[in-house]
Structures are given as C-alpha cells and as structure tokens.
Coordinates of C-alpha atoms and ligand atoms in Angstrom, one line a residue:
X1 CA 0.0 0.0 0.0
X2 CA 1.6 3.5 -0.6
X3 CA 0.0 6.3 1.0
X4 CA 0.9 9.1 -1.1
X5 CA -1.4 11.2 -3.0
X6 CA -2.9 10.6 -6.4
X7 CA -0.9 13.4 -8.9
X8 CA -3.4 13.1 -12.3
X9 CA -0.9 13.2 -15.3
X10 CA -1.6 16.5 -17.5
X11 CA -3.7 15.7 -20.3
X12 CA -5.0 17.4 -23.2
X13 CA -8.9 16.1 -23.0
X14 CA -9.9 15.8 -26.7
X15 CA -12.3 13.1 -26.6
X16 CA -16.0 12.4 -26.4
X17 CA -15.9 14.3 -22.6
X18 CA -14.8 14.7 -19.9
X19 CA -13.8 17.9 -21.7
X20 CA -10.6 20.2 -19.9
X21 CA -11.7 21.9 -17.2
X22 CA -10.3 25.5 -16.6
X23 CA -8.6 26.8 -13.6
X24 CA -11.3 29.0 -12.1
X25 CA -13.8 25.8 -12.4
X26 CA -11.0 24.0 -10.3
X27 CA -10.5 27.2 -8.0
X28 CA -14.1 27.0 -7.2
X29 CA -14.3 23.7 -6.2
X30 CA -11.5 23.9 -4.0
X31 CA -12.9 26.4 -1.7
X32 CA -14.5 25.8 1.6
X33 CA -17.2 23.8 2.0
X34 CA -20.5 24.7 3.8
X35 CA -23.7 23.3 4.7
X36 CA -26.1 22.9 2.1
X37 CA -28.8 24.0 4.4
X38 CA -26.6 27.3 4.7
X39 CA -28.7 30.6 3.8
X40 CA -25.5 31.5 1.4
X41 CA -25.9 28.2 -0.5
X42 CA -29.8 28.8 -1.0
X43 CA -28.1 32.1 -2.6
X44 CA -25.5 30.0 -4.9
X45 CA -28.5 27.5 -5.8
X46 CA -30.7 30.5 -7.0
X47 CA -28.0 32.0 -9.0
X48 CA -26.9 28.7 -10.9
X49 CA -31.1 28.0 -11.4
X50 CA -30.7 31.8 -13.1
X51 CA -27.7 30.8 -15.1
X52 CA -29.0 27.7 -16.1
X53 CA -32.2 29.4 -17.8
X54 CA -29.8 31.7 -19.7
X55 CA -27.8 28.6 -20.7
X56 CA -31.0 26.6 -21.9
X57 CA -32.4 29.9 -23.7
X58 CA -35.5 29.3 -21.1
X59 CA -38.0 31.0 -18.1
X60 CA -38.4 26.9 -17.6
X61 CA -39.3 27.8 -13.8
X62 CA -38.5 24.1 -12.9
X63 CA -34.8 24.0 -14.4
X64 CA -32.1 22.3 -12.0
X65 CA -28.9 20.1 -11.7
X66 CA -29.6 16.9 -10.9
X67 CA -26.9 15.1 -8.2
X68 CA -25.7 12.7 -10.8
X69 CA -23.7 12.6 -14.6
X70 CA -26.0 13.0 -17.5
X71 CA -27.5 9.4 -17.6
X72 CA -29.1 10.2 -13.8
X73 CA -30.6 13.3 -15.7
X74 CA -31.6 10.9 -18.6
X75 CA -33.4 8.7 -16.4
X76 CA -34.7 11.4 -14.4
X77 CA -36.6 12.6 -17.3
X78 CA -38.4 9.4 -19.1
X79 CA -39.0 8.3 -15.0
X80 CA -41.0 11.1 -14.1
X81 CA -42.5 11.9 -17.3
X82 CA -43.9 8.3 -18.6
X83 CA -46.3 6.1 -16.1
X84 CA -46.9 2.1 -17.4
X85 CA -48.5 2.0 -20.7
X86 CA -47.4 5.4 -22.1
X87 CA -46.8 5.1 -25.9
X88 CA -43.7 7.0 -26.9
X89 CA -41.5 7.2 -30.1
X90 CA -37.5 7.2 -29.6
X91 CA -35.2 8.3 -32.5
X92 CA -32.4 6.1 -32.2
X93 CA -29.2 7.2 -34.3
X94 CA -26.3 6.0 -31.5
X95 CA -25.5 4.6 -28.2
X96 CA -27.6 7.6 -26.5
X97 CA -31.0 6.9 -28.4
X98 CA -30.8 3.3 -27.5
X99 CA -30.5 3.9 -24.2
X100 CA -33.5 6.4 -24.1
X101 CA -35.5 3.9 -25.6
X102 CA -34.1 1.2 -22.9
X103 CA -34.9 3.9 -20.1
X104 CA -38.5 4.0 -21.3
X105 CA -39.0 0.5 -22.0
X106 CA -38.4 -0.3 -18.2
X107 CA -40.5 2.7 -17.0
X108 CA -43.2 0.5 -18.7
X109 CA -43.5 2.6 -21.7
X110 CA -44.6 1.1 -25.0
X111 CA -42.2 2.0 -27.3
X112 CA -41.3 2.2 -31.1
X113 CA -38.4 3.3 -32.2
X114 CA -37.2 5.7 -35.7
X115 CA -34.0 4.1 -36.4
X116 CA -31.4 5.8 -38.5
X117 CA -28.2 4.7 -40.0
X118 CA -25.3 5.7 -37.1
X119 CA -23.7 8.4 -38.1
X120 CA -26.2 10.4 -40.0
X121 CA -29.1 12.9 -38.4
X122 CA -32.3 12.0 -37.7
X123 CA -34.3 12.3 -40.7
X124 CA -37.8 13.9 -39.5
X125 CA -40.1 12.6 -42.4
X126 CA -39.2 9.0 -40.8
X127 CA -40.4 10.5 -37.4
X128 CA -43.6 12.2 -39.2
X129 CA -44.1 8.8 -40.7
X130 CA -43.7 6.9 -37.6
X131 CA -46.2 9.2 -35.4
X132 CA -48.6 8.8 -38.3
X133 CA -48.3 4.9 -38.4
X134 CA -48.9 4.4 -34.4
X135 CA -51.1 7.7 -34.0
X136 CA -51.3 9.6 -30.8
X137 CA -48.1 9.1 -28.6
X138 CA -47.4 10.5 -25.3
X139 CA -44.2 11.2 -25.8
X140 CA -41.3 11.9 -28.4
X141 CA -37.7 11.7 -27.2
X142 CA -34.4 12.3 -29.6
X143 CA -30.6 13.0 -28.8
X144 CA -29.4 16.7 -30.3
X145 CA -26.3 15.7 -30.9
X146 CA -25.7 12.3 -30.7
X147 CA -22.1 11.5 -29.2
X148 CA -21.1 8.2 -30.1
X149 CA -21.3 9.3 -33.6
X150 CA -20.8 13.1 -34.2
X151 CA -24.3 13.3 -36.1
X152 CA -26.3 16.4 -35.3
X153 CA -30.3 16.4 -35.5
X154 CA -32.5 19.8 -36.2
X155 CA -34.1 19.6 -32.6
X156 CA -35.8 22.5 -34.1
X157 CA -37.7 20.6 -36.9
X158 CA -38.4 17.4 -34.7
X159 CA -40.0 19.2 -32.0
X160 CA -42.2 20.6 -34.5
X161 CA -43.5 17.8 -35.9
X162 CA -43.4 15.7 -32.4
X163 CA -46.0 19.2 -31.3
X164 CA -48.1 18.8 -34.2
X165 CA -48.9 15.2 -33.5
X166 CA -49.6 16.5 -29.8
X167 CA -46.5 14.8 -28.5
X168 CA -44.5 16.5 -25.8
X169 CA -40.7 16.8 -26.8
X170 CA -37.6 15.1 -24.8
X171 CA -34.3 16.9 -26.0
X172 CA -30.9 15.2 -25.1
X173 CA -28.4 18.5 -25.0
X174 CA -25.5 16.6 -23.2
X175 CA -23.3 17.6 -25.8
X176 CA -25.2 20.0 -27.8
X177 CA -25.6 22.6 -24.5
X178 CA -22.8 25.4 -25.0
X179 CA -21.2 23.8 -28.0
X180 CA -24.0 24.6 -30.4
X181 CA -27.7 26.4 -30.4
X182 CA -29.7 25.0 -27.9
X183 CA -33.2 26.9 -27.3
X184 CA -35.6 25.5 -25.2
X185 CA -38.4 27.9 -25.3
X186 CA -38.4 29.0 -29.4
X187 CA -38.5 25.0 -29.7
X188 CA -40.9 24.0 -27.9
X189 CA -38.7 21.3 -26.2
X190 CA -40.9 20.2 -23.2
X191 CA -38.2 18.6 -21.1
X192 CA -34.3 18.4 -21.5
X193 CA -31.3 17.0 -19.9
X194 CA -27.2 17.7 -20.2
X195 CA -24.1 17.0 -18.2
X196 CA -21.5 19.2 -17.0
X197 CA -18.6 17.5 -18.2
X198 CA -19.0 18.0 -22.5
X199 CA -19.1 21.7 -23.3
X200 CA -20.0 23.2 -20.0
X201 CA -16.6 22.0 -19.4
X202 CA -16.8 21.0 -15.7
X203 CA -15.9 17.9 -13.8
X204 CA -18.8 15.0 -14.7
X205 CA -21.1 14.3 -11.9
X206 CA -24.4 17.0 -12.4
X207 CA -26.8 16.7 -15.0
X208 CA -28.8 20.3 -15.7
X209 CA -32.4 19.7 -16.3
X210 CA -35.4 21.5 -17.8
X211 CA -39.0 21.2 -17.8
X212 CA -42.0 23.1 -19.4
X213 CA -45.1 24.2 -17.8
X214 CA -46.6 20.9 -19.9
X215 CA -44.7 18.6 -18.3
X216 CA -45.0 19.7 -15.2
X217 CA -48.9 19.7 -15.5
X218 CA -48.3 16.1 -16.7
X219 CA -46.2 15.3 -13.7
X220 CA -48.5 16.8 -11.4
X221 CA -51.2 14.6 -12.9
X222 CA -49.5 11.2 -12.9
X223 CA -51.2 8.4 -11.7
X224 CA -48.8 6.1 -10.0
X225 CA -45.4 7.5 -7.9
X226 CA -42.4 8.0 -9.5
X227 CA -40.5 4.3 -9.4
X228 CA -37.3 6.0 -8.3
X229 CA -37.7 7.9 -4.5
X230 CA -34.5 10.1 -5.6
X231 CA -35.3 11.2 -8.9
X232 CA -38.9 12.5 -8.0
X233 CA -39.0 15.6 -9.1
X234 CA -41.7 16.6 -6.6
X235 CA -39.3 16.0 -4.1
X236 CA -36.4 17.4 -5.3
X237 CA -38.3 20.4 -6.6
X238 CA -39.2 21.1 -2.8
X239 CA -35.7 21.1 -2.3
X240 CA -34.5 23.6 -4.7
X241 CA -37.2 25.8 -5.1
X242 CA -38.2 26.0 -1.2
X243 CA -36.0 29.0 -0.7
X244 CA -35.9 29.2 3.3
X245 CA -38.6 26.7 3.8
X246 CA -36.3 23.8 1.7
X247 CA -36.5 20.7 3.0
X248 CA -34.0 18.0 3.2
X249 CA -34.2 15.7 0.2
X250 CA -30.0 14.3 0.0
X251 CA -27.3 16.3 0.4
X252 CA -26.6 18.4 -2.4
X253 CA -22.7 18.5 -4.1
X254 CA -21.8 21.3 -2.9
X255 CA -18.0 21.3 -4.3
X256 CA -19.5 20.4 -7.3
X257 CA -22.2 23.2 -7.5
X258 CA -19.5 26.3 -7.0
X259 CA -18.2 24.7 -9.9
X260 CA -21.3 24.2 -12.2
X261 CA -21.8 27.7 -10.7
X262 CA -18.1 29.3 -12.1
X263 CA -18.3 27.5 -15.7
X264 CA -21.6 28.9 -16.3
X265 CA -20.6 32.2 -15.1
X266 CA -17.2 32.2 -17.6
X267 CA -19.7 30.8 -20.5
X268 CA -22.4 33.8 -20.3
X269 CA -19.6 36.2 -19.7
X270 CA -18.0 35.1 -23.2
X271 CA -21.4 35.3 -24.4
X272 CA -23.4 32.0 -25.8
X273 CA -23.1 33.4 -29.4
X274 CA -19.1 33.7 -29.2
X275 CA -19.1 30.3 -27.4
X276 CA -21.2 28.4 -29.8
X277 CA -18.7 30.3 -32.5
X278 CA -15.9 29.4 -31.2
X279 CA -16.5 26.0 -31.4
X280 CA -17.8 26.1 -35.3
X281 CA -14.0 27.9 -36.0
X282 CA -12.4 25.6 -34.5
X283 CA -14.0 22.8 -36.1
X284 CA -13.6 24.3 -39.1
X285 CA -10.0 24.1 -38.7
X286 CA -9.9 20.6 -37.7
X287 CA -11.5 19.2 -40.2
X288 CA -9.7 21.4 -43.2
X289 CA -6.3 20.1 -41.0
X290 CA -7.5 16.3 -41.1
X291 CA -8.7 17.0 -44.9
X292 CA -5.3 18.1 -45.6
X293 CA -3.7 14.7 -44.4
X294 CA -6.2 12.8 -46.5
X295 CA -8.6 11.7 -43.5
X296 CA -12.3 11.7 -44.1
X297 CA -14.9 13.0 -41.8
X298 CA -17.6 9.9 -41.1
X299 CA -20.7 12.2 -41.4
X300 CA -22.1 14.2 -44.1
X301 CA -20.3 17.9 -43.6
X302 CA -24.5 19.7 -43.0
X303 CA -24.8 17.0 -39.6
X304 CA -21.7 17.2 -38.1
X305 CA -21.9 18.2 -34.4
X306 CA -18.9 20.4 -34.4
X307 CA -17.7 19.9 -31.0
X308 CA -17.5 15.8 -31.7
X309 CA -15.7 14.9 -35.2
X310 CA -15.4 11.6 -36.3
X311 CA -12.9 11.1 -38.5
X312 CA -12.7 7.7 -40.3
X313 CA -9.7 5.3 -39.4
X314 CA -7.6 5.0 -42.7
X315 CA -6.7 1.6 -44.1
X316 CA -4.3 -0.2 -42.6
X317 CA -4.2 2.2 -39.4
X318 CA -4.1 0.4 -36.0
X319 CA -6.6 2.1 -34.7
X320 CA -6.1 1.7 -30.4
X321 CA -2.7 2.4 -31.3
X322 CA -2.6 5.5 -32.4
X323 CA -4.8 6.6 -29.9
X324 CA -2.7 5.1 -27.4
X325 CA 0.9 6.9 -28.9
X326 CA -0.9 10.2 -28.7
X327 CA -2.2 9.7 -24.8
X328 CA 1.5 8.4 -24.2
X329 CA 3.7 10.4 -26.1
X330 CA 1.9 13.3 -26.4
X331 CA -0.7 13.7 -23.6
X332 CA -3.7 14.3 -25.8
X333 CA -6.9 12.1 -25.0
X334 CA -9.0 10.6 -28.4
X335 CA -11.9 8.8 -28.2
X336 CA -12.6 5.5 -30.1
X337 CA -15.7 4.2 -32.0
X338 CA -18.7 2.6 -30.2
X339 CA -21.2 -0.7 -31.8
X340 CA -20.7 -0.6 -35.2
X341 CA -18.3 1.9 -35.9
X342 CA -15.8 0.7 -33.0
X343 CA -12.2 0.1 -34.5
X344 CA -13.7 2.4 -37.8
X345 CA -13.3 5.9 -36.4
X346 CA -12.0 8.0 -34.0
X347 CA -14.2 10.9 -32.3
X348 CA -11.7 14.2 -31.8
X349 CA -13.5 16.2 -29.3
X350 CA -13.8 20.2 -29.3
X351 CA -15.6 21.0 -26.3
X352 CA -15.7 24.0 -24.1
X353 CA -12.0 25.1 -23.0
X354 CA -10.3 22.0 -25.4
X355 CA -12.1 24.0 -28.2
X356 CA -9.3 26.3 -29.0
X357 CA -7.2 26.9 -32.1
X358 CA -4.2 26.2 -30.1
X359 CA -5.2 22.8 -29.2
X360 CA -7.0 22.4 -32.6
X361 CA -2.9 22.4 -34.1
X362 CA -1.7 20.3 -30.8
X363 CA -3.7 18.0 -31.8
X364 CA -3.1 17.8 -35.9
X365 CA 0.8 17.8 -35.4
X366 CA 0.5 15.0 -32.8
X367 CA -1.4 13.4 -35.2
X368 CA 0.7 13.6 -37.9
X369 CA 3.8 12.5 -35.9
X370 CA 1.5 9.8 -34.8
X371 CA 0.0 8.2 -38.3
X372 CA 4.1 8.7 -39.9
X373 CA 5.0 6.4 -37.3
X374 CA 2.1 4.0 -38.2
X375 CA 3.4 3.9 -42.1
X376 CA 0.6 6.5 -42.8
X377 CA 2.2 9.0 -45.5
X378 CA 1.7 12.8 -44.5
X379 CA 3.6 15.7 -45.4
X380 CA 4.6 17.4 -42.4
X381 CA 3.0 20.7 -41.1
X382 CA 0.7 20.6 -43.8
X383 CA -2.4 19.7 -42.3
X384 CA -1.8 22.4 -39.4
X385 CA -1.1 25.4 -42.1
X386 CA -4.5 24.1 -43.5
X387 CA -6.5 24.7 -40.0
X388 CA -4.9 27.7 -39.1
X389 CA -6.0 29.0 -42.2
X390 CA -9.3 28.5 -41.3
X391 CA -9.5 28.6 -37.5
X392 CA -6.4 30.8 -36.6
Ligands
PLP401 C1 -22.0 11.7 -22.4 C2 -23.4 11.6 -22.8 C3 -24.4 11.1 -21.9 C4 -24.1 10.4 -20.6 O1 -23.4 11.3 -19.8 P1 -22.8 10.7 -18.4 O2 -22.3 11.9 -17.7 O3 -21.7 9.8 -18.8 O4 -23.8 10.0 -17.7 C5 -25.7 11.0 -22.4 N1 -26.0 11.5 -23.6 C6 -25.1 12.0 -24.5 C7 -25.5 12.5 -25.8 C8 -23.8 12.1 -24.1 O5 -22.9 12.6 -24.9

C-alpha cells in the first residue's frame, strides 16, 4: 500500500468528454465547503437555477442540476415523465437513443423506435411517418447531438413535428448545450437534460435539467409514484425551489455546485453566441487540418456536431494504437468508435475550454507524428497550415 497522493498526469482532454476543465472551475471547487442548508448556499442555488435558464435559452421555472452525470438526468426525465402503458417514439441514431429507448422500455412505456443509420441525423419525415403509423403518442424523445457518432439532428424541426402530433418533446443536450444552439423555449422542447462534463466543461457528476409548464402539468397529474424515490421531481423540486422553507431531500454536491456555478458564469460572460462560435472555428479548422492529411470525416459535412468529429480510421491504421501513442507520447486524449463503428473511427472532441485553435494544431501535429510512425504517408505541417487558415 503507498500512501501518497494521487498526482493526475496532464492531459490534453480531446475526446467524447470529460472535456478540460479550466482553472477558475477548479478554483471553485477547492474552496471551503459549507452546509447545504446554509442561507448563502440557498443564494448560490438561485443564481446557478438563473444561469441555467440563460444557458438553456429558457424562463423553464422548474430547471435544476440533478446530483448525478448525465445518464441520472436521462433517467430522471423518461422516470418522471412516462407512467406504465405510455406510448412513446425514440429516435435512435447512436448509443444515446438506445439507451432512451431502454430507459422508457423499463419505465413500462410502450415503445417504437425511428431508427437511423449511425452516423447520420435524424431524418424527421421517418419520425412524421412513424407518429402517423402508431397515432397519438405521449411522448417523443431524440438526442441533439448524438455522441457516439458526431451526427447532429434539427431539434428544431423534430420538436415541430413531435407538437403537431400532440406529442411532448424530450431533448438530449448533453453535448449540444454550450457547443452549439440550444433553445428551449423557441422550440418547444418540453423537457431536456445535459451534463456538466462535455461543453460546459466541468468535472462529470451533475446533469442540468429543464422542464416546461406541460410537463409539469403532466407530472402533477400522474397516476402512479415516480418508481425512483431520488429522482422525484416533486421532491427534489421542494428542495431547490423552497428558498428558506427547503427541506432535506439528500445532500446536495456542494463542491460540485460552486463549480457548475463558475463555468456557467465564464460561459455567459464570453457570451453563448461567441461560445457556440468558437467552437464552429475551431471545427472548421480541424476538419480542413484532417482533410489536408487525406482523413475523411464519417458524417455528411451539414450533420456534423462540431464539438464531436469523427474522422474515419484510414486503411491499414491500427486504430487503439494511435490513440494510445498520442495519450502516451503526447498527452492528448481521443476517443474510439462505439457498436458498429468501433475500430472504424476516432471521435476528436472540441468541447468547451479544449475548443481552441491552439489545441485544434496540438492535436493535428501529434497526429501527424502519430500516423508517420504507423506507415501513414503525410507531409509534415501541412495539415496544421490548413487549420490555421481556417480557425487561426
Ligand atoms: C455523455 C453523454 C451522456 C451520458 O453522460 P454521463 O455523464 O456519462 O452519464 C448522455 N447523452 C449524451 C448525448 C452524451 O454525450
């Protein structure tokens, strides 16, 4: 046994998230801890409520982190919105669609799903076709941007169409929030969920969550309990929304909070318009760098989620390898494929404070060091020159 303390190596995090968290996130989280029953902390709860809204483009008044990473927020959603016997329509385009279908399935939901070829959007005639086919649902639920395979839906569009066949609207923004336009309210989207540790670019371990005045009528209305005593929203919502009166429901993260509390504060000082431009620039410049070493992007250029970009693994290419060299030699994290496109692509994350030109080259040169090595012929610097020609 050695007792000394853990010392994380220093990496460059450009992968599928966590994303790299910046110094006055950290800061934060270090300070002193109080009670979470302390007056000041009902003051640092209201605040981050206040951000969130701005974030989510909302006046959603139930909008809160939930204690737990994105998938608690996930199944705090389909749990409290769906009751036995609820028809619902997922789109399922990746890992993250699945898994919302999965989530409803066990809340007792009957479920169809739109399924798309991985890697590509969702294509909402299928989903007008579908709601047509099985007629009134209850529920639709889609991922924005779908992770596992750097496809990008029109949440916009779906919503629409989900509305217009009287369907309430479940958004996943896990890695859509602060890395590309998320609006709650012009949409329409009736409940939503993200995580903190994608473009928000804290730690992992909250999941912000939204709901509409709709479904919170529809939660007020439910006929059996919510199966899950810690996700109940009417019990957390007592919590934090009871100002002085709050009462107990678990004890809240509070070294997590000040730092869900300081990212959002650095994001709407920035400004979400600059943020969400940022990442497009950068991007940009990865895939003109990648381009320029002859790699090909895996989705069609018009649904590419530009803070994931999967990049097909060239012939020949060992695939864990190269992400390996560059986490070992280099320092710079890369995600791998999932289900059918594992050992076909790798996903180069841009999100939050990794989504800068500097680490947009970091990462191309590595690269190109990297695939040289693996008998991949590049021409040297090239494929940099081409992204900062673009990106800066
Ligand atoms: C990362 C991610 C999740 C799950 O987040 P966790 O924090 O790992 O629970 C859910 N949906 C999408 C789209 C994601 O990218």
């Amino acid at each position: 046994m050695t007792l000394t303390s853990f010392q994380p190596p220093k990496r460059l995090l450009m992968g599928p998230g966590p994303s790299d968290v910046h110094d006055r996130v950290l800061a934060a989280m270090g300070r002193t801890t109080i009670g979470h029953l302390d007056p000041e902390f009902i003051r640092l709860m209201d605040q981050i409520k206040a951000h969130l809204r701005a974030v989510f483009f909302t006046d959603n008044d139930l909008t809160m982190p939930i204690s737990g990473p994105a998938t608690a927020g996930q199944e705090a959603t389909i749990v409290n919105l769906l009751e036995p016997g609820d028809k619902v329509v997922v789109c399922v385009n990746g890992v993250f669609g699945g898994r919302l279908a999965e989530m409803a399935r066990r809340a007792g939901a009957e479920v169809t799903t739109v399924d798309q070829d991985w890697g590509r959007a969702v294509d909402p005639e299928a989903l007008r076709a579908e709601l047509k086919r099985v007629g009134p649902v209850k529920l639709v639920a889609f991922v924005h941007a779908e992770t596992s395979t750097g496809a990008l839906s029109d949440g916009e569009t779906l919503a629409k169409i989900a509305h217009e066949a009287g369907a309430m609207v479940l958004m996943d923004t896990v890695t859509s929030l602060a890395g590309v336009p998320v609006r709650i309210d012009d949409w329409g989207i009736d409940a939503c969920y993200s995580g903190t540790q994608k473009c928000l670019s804290c730690p992992p371990g909250l999941s912000p969550v939204t709901f509409s005045k709709r479904a919170q009528d529809v939660m007020n209305e439910r006929q059996a309990p919510v199966q899950s005593w810690f996700l109940d929203l009417s019990l957390l919502t007592g919590y934090w929304s009871g100002g002085a009166q709050r009462a107990y429901h678990h004890t809240a993260p509070v070294n997590a909070l000040y730092g869900l509390h300081e990212s959002l504060v650095m994001i709407l000082e920035e400004g979400l318009e600059s943020v969400w431009a940022r990442h497009r620039r950068c991007h940009e410049g990865l895939v003109a760098g990648l381009e320029a070493m002859g790699l090909t992007m895996a989705v069609p250029a018009a649904e590419r989620v530009p803070e994931l970009n999967a990049v097909r693994v060239p012939e020949g290419v060992d695939e864990a390898g190269v992400r390996r060299r560059l986490l070992e030699d280099h320092g710079i994290e890369i995600g791998a494929g999932l289900g059918p496109l594992a050992g076909k692509i790798w996903r180069i994350g841009l999100m939050g404070q990794s989504s800068r030109p500097e680490n947009v080259a970091r990462c191309l040169a590595a690269l190109e060091t990297v695939l040289q090595q693996s008998g991949y012929q590049v021409r040297p610097g090239e494929a940099t020159a081409a992204a900062e020609a673009v990106a800066g």
